[in-house]
mmCIF file with all atom_site columns, C-alpha atoms in Angstrom:
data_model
loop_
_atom_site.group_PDB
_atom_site.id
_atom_site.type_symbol
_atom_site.label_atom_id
_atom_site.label_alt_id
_atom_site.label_comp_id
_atom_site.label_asym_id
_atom_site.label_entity_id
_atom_site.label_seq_id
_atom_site.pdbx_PDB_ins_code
_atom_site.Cartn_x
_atom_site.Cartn_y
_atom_site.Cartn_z
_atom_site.occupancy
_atom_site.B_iso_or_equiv
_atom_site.pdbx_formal_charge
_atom_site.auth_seq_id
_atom_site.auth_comp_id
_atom_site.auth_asym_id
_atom_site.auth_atom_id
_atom_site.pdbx_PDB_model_num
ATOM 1  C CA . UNK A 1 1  ? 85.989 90.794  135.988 1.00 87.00 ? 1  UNK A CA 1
ATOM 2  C CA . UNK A 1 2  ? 89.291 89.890  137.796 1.00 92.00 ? 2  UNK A CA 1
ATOM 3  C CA . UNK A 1 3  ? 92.173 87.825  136.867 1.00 94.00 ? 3  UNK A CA 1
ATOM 4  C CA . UNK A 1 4  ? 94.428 86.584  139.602 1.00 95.00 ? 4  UNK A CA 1
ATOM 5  C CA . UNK A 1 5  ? 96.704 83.442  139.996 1.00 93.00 ? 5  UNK A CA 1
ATOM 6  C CA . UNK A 1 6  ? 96.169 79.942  141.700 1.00 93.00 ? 6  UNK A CA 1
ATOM 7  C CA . UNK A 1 7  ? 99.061 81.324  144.051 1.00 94.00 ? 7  UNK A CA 1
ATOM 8  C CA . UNK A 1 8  ? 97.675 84.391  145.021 1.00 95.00 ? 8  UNK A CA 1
ATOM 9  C CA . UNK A 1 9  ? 93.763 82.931  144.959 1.00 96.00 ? 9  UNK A CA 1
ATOM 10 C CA . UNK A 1 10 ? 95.103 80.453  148.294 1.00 95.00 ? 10 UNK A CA 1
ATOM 11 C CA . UNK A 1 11 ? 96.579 83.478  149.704 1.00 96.00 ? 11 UNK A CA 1
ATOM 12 C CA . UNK A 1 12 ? 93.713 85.203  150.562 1.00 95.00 ? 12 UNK A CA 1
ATOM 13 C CA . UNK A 1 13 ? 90.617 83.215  148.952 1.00 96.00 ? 13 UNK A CA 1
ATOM 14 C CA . UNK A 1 14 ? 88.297 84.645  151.277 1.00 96.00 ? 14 UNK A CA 1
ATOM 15 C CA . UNK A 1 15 ? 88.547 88.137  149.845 1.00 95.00 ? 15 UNK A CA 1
ATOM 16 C CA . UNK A 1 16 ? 88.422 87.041  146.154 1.00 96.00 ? 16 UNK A CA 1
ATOM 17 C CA . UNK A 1 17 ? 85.275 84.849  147.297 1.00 96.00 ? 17 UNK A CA 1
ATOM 18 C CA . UNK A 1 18 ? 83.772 87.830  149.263 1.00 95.00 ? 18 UNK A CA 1
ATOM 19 C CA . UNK A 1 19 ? 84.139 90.445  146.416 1.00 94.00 ? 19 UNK A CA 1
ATOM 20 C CA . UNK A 1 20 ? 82.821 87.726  144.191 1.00 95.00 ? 20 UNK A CA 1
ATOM 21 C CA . UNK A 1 21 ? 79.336 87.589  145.738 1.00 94.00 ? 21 UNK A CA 1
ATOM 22 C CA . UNK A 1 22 ? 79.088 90.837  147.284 1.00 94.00 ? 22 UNK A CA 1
ATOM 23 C CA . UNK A 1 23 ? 79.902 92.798  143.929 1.00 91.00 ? 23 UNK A CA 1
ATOM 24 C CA . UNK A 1 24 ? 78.723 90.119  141.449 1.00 89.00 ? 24 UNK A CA 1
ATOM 25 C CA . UNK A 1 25 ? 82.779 89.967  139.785 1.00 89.00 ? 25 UNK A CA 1
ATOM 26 C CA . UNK A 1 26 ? 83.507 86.867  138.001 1.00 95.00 ? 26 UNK A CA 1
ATOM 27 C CA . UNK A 1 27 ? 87.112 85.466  139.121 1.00 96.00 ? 27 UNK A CA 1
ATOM 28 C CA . UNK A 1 28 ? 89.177 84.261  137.010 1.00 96.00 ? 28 UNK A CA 1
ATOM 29 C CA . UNK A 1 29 ? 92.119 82.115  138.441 1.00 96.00 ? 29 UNK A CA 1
ATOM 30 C CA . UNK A 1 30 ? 95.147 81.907  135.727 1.00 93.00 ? 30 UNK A CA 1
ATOM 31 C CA . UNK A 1 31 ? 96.284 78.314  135.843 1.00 89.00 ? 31 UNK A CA 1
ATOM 32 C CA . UNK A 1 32 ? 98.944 78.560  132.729 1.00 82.00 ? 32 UNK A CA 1
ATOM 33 C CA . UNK A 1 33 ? 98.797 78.095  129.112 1.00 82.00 ? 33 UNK A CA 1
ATOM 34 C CA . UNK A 1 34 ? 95.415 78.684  127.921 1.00 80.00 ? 34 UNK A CA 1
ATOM 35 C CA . UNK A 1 35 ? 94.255 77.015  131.222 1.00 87.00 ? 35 UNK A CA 1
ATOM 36 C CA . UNK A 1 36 ? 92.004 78.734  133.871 1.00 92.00 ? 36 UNK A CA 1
ATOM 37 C CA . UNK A 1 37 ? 89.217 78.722  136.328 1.00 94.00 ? 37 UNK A CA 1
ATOM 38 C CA . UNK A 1 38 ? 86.037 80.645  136.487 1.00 95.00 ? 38 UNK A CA 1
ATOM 39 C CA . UNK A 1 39 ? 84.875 81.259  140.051 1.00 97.00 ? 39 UNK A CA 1
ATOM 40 C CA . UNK A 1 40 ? 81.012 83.125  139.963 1.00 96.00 ? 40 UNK A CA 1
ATOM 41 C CA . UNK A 1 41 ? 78.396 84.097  142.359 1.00 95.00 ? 41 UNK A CA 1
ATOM 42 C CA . UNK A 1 42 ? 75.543 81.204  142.792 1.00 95.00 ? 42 UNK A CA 1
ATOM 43 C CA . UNK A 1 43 ? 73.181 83.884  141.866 1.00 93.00 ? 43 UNK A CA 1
ATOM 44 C CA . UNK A 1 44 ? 74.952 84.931  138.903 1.00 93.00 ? 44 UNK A CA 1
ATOM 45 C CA . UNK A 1 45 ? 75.386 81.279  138.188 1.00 94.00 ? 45 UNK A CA 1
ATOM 46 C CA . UNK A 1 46 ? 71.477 80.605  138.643 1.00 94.00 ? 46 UNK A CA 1
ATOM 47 C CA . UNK A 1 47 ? 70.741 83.887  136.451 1.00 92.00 ? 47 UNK A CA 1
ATOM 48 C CA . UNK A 1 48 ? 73.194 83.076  133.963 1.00 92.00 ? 48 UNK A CA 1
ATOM 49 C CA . UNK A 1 49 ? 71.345 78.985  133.771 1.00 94.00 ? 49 UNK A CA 1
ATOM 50 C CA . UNK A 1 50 ? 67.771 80.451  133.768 1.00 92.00 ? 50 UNK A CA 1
ATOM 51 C CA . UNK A 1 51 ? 68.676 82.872  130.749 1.00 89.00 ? 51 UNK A CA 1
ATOM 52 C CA . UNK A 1 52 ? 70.569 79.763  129.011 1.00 90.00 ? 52 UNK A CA 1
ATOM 53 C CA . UNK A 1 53 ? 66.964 78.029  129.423 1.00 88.00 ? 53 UNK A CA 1
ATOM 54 C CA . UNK A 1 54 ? 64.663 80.514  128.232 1.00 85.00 ? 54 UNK A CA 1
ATOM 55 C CA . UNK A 1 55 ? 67.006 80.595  125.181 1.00 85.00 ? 55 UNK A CA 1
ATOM 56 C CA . UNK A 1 56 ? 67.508 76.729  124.574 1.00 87.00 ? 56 UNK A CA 1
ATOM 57 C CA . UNK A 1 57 ? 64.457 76.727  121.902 1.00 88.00 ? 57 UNK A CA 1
ATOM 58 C CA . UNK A 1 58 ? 64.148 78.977  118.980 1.00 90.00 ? 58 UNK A CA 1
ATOM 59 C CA . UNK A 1 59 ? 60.480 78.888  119.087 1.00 90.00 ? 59 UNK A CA 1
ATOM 60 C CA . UNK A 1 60 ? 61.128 80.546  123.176 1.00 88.00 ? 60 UNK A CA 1
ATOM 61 C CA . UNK A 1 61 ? 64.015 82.878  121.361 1.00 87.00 ? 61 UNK A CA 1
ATOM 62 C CA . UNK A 1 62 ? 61.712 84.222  118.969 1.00 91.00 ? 62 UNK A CA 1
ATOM 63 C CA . UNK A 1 63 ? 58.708 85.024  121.615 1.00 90.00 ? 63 UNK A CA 1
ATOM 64 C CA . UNK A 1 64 ? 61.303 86.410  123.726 1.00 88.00 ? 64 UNK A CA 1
ATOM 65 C CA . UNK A 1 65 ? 62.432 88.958  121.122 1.00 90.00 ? 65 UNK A CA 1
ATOM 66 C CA . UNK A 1 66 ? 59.033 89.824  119.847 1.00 92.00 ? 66 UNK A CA 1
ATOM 67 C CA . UNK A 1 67 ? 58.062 90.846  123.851 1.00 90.00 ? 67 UNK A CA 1
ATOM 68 C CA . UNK A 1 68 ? 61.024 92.707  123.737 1.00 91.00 ? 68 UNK A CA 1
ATOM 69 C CA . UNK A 1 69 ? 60.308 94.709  120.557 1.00 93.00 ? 69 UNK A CA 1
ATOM 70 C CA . UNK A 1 70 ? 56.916 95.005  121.500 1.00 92.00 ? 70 UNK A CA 1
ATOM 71 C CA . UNK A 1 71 ? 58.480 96.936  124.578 1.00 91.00 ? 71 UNK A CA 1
ATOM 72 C CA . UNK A 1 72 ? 60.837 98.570  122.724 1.00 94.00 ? 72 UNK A CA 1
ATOM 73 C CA . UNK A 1 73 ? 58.013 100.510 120.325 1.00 93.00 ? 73 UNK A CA 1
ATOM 74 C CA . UNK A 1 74 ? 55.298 100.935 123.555 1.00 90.00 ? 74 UNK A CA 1
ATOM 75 C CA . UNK A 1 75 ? 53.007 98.136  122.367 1.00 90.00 ? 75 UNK A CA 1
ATOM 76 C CA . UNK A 1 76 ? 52.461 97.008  125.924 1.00 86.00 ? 76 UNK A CA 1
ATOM 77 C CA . UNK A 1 77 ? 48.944 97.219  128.262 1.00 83.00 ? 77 UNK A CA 1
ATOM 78 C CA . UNK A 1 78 ? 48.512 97.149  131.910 1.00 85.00 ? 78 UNK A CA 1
ATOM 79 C CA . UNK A 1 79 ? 45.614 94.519  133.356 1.00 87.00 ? 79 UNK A CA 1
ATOM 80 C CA . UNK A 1 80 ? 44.293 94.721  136.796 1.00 88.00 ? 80 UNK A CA 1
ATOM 81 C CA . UNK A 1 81 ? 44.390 91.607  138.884 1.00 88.00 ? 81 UNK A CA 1
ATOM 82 C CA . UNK A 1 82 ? 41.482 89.704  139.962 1.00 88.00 ? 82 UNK A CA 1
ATOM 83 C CA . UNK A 1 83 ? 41.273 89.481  143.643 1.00 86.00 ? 83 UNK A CA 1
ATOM 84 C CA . UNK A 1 84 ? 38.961 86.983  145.551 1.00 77.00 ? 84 UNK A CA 1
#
């Protein structure tokens, strides 16, 4: 994560942006007291939305963490695909 202000973000915005995507940093721009701006991939953005989906129900939180224990302990199988 980086921390910068609005006056040196307009100085050179296109590095900030380019290290944002190409390393996957979150910017944030300082605006003052307790104020600030979060600057993020669209990736991480779209990753970060997904995972804030798959969580918005308990019942899909609670499947979730069962596959993961399930995982976790080796309680997994492989299937083969059926091809046409």
């Amino acid at each position: 994560m980086q921390i910068t202000t609005v006056s040196d973000f307009r100085k050179d915005i296109k590095t900030y942006l380019d290290r944002v995507v190409k390393n996957y940093e979150t910017l944030i721009i300082n605006r003052g007291k307790d104020s600030g701006i979060v600057v993020m991939s669209l990736q991480e953005y779209n990753s970060l939305m997904a995972t804030n989906h798959e969580l918005s129900s308990r019942k899909n939180e609670l499947r979730l963490d069962s596959a993961i224990d399930k995982l976790k302990n080796g309680l997994t199988f492989n299937k083969d695909l059926i091809e046409n």
